[in-house]
mmCIF file of C-alpha atoms and ligand atoms in Angstrom:
data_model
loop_
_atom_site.group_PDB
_atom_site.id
_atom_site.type_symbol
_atom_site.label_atom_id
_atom_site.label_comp_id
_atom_site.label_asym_id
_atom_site.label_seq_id
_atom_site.Cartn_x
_atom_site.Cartn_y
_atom_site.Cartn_z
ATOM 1 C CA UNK M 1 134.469 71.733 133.360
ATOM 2 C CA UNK M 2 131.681 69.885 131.160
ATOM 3 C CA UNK M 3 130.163 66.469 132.850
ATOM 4 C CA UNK M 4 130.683 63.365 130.988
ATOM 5 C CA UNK M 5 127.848 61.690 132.477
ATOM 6 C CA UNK M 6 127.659 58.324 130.644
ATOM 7 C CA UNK M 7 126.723 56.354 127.803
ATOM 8 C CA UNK M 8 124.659 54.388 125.456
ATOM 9 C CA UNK M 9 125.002 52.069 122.860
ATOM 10 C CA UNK M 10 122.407 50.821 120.826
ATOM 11 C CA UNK M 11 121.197 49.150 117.199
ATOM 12 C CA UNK M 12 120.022 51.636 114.290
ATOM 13 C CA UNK M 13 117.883 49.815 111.571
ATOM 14 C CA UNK M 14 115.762 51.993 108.745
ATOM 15 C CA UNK M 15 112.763 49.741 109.906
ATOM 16 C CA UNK M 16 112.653 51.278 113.547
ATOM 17 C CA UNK M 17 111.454 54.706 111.949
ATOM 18 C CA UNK M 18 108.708 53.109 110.067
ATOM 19 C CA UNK M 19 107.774 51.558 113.028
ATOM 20 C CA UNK M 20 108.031 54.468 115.560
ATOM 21 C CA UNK M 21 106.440 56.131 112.480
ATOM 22 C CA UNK M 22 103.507 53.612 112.274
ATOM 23 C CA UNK M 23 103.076 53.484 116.294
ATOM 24 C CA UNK M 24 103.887 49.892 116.128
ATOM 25 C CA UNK M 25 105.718 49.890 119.675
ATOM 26 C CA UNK M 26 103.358 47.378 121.031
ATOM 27 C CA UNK M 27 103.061 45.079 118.776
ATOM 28 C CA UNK M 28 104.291 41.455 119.405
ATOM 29 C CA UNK M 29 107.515 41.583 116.470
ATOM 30 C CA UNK M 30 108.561 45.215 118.095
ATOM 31 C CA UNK M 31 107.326 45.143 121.927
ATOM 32 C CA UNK M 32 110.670 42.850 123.212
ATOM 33 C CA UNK M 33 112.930 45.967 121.370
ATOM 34 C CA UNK M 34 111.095 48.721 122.010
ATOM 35 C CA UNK M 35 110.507 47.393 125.730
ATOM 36 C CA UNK M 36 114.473 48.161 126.137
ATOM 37 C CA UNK M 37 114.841 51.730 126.203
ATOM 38 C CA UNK M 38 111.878 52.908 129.146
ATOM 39 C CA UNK M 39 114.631 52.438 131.848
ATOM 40 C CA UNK M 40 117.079 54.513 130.367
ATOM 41 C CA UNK M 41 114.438 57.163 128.794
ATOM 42 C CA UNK M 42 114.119 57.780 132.705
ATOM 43 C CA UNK M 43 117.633 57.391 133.910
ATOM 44 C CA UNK M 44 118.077 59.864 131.069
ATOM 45 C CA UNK M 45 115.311 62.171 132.100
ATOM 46 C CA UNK M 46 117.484 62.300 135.758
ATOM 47 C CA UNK M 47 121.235 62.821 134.194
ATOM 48 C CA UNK M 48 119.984 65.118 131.720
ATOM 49 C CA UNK M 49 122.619 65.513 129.154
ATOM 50 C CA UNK M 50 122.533 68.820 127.302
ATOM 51 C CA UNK M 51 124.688 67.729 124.195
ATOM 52 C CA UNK M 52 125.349 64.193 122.728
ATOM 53 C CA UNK M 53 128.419 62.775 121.155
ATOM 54 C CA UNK M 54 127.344 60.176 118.723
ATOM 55 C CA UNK M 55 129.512 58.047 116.934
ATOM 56 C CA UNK M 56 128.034 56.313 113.615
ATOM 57 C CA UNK M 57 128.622 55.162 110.658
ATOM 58 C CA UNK M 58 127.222 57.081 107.480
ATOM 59 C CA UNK M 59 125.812 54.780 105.241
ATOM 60 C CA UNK M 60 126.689 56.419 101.714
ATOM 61 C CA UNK M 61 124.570 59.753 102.394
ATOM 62 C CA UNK M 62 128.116 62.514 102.808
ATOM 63 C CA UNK M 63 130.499 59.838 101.992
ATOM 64 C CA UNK M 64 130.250 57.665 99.117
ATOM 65 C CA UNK M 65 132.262 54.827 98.072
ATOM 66 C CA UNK M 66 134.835 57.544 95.818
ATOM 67 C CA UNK M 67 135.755 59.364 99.313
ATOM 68 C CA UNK M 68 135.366 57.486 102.489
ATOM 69 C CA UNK M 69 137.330 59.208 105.420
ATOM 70 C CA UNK M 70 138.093 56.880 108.345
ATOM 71 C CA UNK M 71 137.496 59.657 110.852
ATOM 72 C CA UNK M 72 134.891 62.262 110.365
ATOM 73 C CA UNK M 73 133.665 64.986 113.046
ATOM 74 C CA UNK M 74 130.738 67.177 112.241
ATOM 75 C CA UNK M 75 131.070 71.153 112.659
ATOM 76 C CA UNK M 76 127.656 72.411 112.120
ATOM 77 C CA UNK M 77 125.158 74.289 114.013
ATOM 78 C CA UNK M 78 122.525 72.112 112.963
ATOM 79 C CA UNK M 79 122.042 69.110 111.157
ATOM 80 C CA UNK M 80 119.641 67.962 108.470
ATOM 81 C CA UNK M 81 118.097 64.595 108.530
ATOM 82 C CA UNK M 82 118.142 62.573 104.943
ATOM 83 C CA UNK M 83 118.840 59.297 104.376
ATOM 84 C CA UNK M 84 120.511 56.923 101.711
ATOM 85 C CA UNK M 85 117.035 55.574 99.996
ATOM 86 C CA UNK M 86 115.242 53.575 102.719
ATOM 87 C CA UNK M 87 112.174 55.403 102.373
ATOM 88 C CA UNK M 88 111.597 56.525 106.061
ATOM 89 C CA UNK M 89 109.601 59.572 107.343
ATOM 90 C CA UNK M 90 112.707 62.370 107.949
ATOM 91 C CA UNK M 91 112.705 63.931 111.164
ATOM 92 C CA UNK M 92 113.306 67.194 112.411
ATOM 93 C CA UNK M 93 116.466 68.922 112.034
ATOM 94 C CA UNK M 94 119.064 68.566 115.211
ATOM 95 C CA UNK M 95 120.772 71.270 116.702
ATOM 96 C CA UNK M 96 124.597 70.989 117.216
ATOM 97 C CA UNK M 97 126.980 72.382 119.625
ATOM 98 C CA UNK M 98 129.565 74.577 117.848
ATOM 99 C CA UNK M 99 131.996 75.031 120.653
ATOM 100 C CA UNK M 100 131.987 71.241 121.580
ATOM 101 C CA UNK M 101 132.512 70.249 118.220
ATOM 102 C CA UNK M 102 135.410 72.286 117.568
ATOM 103 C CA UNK M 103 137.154 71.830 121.185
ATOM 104 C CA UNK M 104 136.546 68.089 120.432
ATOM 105 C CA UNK M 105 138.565 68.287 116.889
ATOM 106 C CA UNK M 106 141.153 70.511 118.160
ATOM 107 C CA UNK M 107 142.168 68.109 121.213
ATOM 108 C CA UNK M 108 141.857 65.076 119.181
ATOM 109 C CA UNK M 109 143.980 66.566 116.298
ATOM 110 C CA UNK M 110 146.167 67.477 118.888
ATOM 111 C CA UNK M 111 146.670 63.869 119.938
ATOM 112 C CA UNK M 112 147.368 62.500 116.094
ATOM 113 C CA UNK M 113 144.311 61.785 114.879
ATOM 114 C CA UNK M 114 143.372 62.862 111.382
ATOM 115 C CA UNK M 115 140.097 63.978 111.179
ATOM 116 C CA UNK M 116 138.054 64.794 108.084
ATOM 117 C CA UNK M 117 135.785 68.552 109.725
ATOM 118 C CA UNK M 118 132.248 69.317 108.245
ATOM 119 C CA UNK M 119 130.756 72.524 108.975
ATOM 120 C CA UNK M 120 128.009 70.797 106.420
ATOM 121 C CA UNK M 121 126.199 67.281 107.520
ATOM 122 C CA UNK M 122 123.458 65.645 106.740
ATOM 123 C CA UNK M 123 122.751 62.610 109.399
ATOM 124 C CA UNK M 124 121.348 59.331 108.432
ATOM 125 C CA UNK M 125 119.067 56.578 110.283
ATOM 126 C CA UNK M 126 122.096 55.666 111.983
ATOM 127 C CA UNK M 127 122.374 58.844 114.183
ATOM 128 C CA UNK M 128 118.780 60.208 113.896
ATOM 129 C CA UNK M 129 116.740 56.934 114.990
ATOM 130 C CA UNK M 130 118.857 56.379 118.290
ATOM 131 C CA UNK M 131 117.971 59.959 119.269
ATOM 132 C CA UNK M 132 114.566 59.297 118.468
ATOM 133 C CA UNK M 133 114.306 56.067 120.932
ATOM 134 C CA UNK M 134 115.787 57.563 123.468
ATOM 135 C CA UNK M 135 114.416 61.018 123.369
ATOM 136 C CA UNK M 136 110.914 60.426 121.692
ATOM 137 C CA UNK M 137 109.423 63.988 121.460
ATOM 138 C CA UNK M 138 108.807 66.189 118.835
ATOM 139 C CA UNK M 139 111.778 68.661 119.827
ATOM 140 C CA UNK M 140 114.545 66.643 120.249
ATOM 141 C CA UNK M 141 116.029 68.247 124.627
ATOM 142 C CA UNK M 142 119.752 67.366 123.653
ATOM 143 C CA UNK M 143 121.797 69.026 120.515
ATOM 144 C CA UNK M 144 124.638 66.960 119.190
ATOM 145 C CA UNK M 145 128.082 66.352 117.696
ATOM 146 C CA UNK M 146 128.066 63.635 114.983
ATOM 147 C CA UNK M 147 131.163 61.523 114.935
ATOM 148 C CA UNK M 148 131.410 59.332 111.890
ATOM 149 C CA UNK M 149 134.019 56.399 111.741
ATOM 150 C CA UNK M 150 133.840 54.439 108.620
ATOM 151 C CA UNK M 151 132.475 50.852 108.663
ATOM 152 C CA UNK M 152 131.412 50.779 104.921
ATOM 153 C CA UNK M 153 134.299 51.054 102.683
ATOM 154 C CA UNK M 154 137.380 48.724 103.538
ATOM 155 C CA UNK M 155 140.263 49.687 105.128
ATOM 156 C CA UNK M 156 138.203 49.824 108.252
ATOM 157 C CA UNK M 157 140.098 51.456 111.058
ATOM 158 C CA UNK M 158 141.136 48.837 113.980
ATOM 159 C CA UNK M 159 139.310 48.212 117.046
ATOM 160 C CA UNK M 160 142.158 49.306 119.028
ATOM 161 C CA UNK M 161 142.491 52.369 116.898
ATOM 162 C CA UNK M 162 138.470 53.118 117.309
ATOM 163 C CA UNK M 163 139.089 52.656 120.914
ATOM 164 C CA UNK M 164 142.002 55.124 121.265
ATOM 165 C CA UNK M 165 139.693 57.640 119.235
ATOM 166 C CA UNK M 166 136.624 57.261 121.973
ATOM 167 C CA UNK M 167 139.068 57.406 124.873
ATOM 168 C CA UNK M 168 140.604 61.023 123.116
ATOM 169 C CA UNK M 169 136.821 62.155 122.838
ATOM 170 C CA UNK M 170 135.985 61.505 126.028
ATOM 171 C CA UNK M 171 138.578 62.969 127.471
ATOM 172 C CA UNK M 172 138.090 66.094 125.739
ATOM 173 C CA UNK M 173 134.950 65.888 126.680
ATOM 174 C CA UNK M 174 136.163 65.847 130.358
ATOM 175 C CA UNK M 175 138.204 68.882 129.734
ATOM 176 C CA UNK M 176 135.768 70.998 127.833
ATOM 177 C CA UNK M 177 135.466 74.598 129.469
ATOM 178 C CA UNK M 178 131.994 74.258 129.952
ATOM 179 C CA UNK M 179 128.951 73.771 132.864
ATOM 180 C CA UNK M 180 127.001 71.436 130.092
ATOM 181 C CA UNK M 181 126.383 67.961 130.539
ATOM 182 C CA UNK M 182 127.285 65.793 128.048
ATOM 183 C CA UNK M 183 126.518 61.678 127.201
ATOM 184 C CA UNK M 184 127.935 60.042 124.432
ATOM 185 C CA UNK M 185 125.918 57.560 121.872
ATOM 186 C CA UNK M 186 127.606 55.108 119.963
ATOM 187 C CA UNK M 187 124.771 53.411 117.271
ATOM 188 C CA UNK M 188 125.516 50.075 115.297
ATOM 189 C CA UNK M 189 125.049 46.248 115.288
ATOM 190 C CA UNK M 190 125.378 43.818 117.346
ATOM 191 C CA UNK M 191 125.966 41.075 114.606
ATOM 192 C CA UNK M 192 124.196 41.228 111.395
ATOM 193 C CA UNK M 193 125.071 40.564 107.449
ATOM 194 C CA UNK M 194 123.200 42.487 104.966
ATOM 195 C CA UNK M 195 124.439 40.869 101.365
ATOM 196 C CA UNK M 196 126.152 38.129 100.430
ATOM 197 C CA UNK M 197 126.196 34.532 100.853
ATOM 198 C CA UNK M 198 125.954 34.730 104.684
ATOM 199 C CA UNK M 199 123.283 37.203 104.533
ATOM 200 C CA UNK M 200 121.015 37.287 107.614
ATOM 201 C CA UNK M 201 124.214 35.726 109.453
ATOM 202 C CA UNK M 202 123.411 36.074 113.235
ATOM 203 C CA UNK M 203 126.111 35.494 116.373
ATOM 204 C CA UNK M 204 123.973 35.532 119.269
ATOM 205 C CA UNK M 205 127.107 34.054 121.095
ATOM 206 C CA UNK M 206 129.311 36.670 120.931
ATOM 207 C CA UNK M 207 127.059 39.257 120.939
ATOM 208 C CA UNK M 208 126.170 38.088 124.338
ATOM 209 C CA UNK M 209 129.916 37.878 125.313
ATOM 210 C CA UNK M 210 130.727 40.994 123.554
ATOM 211 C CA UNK M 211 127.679 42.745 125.504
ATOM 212 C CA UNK M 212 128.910 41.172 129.065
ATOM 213 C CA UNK M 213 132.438 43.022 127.699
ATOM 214 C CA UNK M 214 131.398 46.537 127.918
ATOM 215 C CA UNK M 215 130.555 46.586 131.498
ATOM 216 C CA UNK M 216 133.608 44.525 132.607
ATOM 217 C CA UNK M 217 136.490 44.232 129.866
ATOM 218 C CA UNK M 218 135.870 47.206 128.183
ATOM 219 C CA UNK M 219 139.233 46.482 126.148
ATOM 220 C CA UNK M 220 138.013 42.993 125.570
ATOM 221 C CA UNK M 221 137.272 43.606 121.695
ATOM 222 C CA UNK M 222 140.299 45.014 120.538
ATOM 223 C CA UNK M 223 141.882 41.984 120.377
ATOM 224 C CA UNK M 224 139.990 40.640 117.265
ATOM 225 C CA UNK M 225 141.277 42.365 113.699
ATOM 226 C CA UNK M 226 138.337 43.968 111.457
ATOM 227 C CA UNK M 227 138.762 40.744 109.313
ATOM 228 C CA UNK M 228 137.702 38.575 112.470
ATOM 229 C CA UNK M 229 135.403 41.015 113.896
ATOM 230 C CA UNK M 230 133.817 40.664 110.215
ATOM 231 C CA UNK M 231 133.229 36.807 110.733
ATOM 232 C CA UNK M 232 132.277 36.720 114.019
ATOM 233 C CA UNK M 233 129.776 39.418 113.599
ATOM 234 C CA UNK M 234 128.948 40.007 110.018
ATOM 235 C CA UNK M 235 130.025 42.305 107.198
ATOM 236 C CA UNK M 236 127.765 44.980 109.103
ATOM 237 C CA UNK M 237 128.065 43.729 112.277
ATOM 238 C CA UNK M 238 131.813 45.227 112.444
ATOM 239 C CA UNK M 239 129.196 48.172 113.002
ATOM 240 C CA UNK M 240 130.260 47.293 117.219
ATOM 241 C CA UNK M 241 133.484 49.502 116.545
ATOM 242 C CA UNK M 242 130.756 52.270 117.355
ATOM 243 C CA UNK M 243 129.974 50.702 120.752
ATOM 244 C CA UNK M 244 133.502 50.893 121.526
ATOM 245 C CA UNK M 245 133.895 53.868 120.969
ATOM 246 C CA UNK M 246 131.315 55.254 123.151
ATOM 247 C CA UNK M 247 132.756 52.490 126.090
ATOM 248 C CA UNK M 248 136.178 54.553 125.425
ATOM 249 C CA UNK M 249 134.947 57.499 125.492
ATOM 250 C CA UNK M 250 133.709 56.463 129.093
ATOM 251 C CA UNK M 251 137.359 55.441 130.634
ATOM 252 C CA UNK M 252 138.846 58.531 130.887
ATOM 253 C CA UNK M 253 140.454 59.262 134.829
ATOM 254 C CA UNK M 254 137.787 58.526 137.218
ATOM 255 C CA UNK M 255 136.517 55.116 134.910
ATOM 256 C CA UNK M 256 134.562 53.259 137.118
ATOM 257 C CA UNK M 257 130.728 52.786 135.555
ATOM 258 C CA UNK M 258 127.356 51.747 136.609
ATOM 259 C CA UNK M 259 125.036 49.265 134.035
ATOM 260 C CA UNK M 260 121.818 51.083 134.071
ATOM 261 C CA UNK M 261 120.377 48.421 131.825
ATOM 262 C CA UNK M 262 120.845 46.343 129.053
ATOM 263 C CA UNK M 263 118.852 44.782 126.356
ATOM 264 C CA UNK M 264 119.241 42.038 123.926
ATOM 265 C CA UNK M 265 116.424 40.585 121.146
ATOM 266 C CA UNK M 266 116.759 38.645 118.063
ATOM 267 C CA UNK M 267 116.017 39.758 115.395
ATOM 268 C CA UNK M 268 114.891 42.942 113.966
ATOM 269 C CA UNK M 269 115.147 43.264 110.360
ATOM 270 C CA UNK M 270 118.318 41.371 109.460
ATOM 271 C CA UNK M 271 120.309 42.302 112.680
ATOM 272 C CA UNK M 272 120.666 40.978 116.479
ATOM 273 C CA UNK M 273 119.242 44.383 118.177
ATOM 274 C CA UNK M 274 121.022 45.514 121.608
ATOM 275 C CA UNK M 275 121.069 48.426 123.904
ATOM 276 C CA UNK M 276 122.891 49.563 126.622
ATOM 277 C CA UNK M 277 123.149 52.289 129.031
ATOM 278 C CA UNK M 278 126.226 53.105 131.319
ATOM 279 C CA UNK M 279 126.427 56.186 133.807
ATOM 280 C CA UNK M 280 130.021 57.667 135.167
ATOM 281 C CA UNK M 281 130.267 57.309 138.504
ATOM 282 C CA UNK M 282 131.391 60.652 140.531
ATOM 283 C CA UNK M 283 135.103 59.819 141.801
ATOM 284 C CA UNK M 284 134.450 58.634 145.617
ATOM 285 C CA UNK M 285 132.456 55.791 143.876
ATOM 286 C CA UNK M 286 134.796 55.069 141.138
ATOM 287 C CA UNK M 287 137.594 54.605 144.406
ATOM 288 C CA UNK M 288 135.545 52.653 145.981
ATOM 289 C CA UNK M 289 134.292 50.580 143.014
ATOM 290 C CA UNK M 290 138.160 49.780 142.031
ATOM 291 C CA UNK M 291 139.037 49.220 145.904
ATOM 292 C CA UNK M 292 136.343 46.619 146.231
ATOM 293 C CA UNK M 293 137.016 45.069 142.725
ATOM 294 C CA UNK M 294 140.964 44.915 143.497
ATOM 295 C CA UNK M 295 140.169 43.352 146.997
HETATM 296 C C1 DHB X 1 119.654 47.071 108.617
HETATM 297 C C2 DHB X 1 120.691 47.220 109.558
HETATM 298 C C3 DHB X 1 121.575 48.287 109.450
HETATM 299 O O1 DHB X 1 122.631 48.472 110.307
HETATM 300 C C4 DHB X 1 121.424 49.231 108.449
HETATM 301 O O2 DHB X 1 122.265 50.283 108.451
HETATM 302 C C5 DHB X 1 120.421 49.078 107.513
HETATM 303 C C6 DHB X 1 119.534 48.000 107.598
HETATM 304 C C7 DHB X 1 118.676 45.949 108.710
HETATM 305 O O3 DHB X 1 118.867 45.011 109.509
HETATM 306 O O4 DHB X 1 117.666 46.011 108.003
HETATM 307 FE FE1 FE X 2 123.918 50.210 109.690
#
């Protein structure tokens, strides 16, 4: 059976590919973000995933505002990088994983979710740039499914919903007839407003409590409704659901996880930037981990 061998969560913001783009990782505004993804570039380099799971939201580039499906898995053997008018250099295209992608709709269908299948995708920022961070070379190692859960166009789905969905992925993930490794990416937030009057709205506070959440409450967040999860953390900042998602996708039987590390900076662009890495632990250390935590 396939290896689900952890997770990461992190921000996606157009300006990062200008600035990967530019070779501005050094510089004093991007050094304290960029400076949070070495660590688990390496841990990476040791788990080596084959394929990705990565939950986004697409910003208006398949879906626009006249058909917005909540839950959207891509089906594609490879996907095409555009993006919805920021301007950016586009990168390479990404390879996907065919049989992943349809044993992950099939088991999830199978559970009563309604998902929304393209065998065509383009990817946005929000799914290319994360890649990019985390696996900076030309040729991206790791092909991908692209799981897109609307944050754009109200209804939003809840945050107990999204975290049902990432729980269903990972654990067809975990029975996937397969020897490939697979991580799962979840790309969004933390809190940030893009329009309005509370534009540039910022909630360092519970984006610290939320971050604290994913290594030891991953439930924690469900309790809030979109509408609350909108004024704690912005009109885009609801973009967390993603984060959950991946967390989920990580509790499946043996749930026990390891931090590998964390990162937290104010702010890039309009948005409180975070990242976050969590490996699986095999299931001796998962027994142990919930003996010593029960005791
Ligand atoms: C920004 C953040 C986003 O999540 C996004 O999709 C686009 C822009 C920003 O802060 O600039
Ligand atoms: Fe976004």
């Amino acid at each position: 059976m396939a290896q689900l061998i952890g997770g990461v969560a992190t921000s996606h913001i157009p300006a990062i590919g200008g600035a990967i783009h530019k070779g501005l990782q050094q510089e004093a505004y991007w050094k304290p973000f960029f400076d949070g993804f070495p660590p688990i570039r390496e841990w990476l380099g040791r788990a080596k995933p084959d394929v990705v799971v990565v939950f986004y939201n697409d910003h208006g580039l398949n879906f626009f505002l006249d058909k917005m499906p909540t839950f959207a898995v891509g089906a594609a053997a490879q996907y095409e990088n555009a993006d919805e008018g920021w301007g950016i250099p586009t990168l390479a295209p990404y390879r996907g994983d065919l049989d992943l992608s349809w044993h992950i709709i099939n088991s999830v269908t199978a559970k009563d979710f309604d998902l929304v299948t393209c065998q065509e995708m383009q990817i946005d920022h929000a799914c290319t740039l994360p890649l990019k961070l985390l696996w900076p070379e030309s040729v991206c190692p790791v092909s991908i499914v692209p799981v897109c859960i609307n944050t754009v166009q109200f209804p939003l789905p809840s945050a107990k919903r999204v975290y049902a969905l990432g729980k269903a992925v990972g654990e067809a993930v975990k029975s996937w007839n397969s020897d490939k490794r697979v991580a799962v990416l979840g790309t969004g937030g933390l809190s940030h407003q893009l329009d309005g009057e509370r534009a540039g709205f910022i909630n360092k506070e519970f984006d610290l409590q939320f971050l604290d959440s994913m290594v030891t409450n991953p439930e924690w967040a469900t309790q809030f409704s979109i509408l609350e999860l909108v004024e704690k953390t912005g009109t885009q900042g609801v973009e967390l659901l993603m984060w959950l998602a991946m967390r989920a996708a990580l509790t499946t039987s043996h749930s026990a996880v390891r931090l590998v590390h964390s990162n937290y900076h104010i702010p890039i662009s309009n948005t409180a930037t975070g990242v976050l890495a969590l490996e699986t632990l095999p299931a001796p250390a998962a027994a142990a981990a919930a003996l010593s935590s029960a005791a």
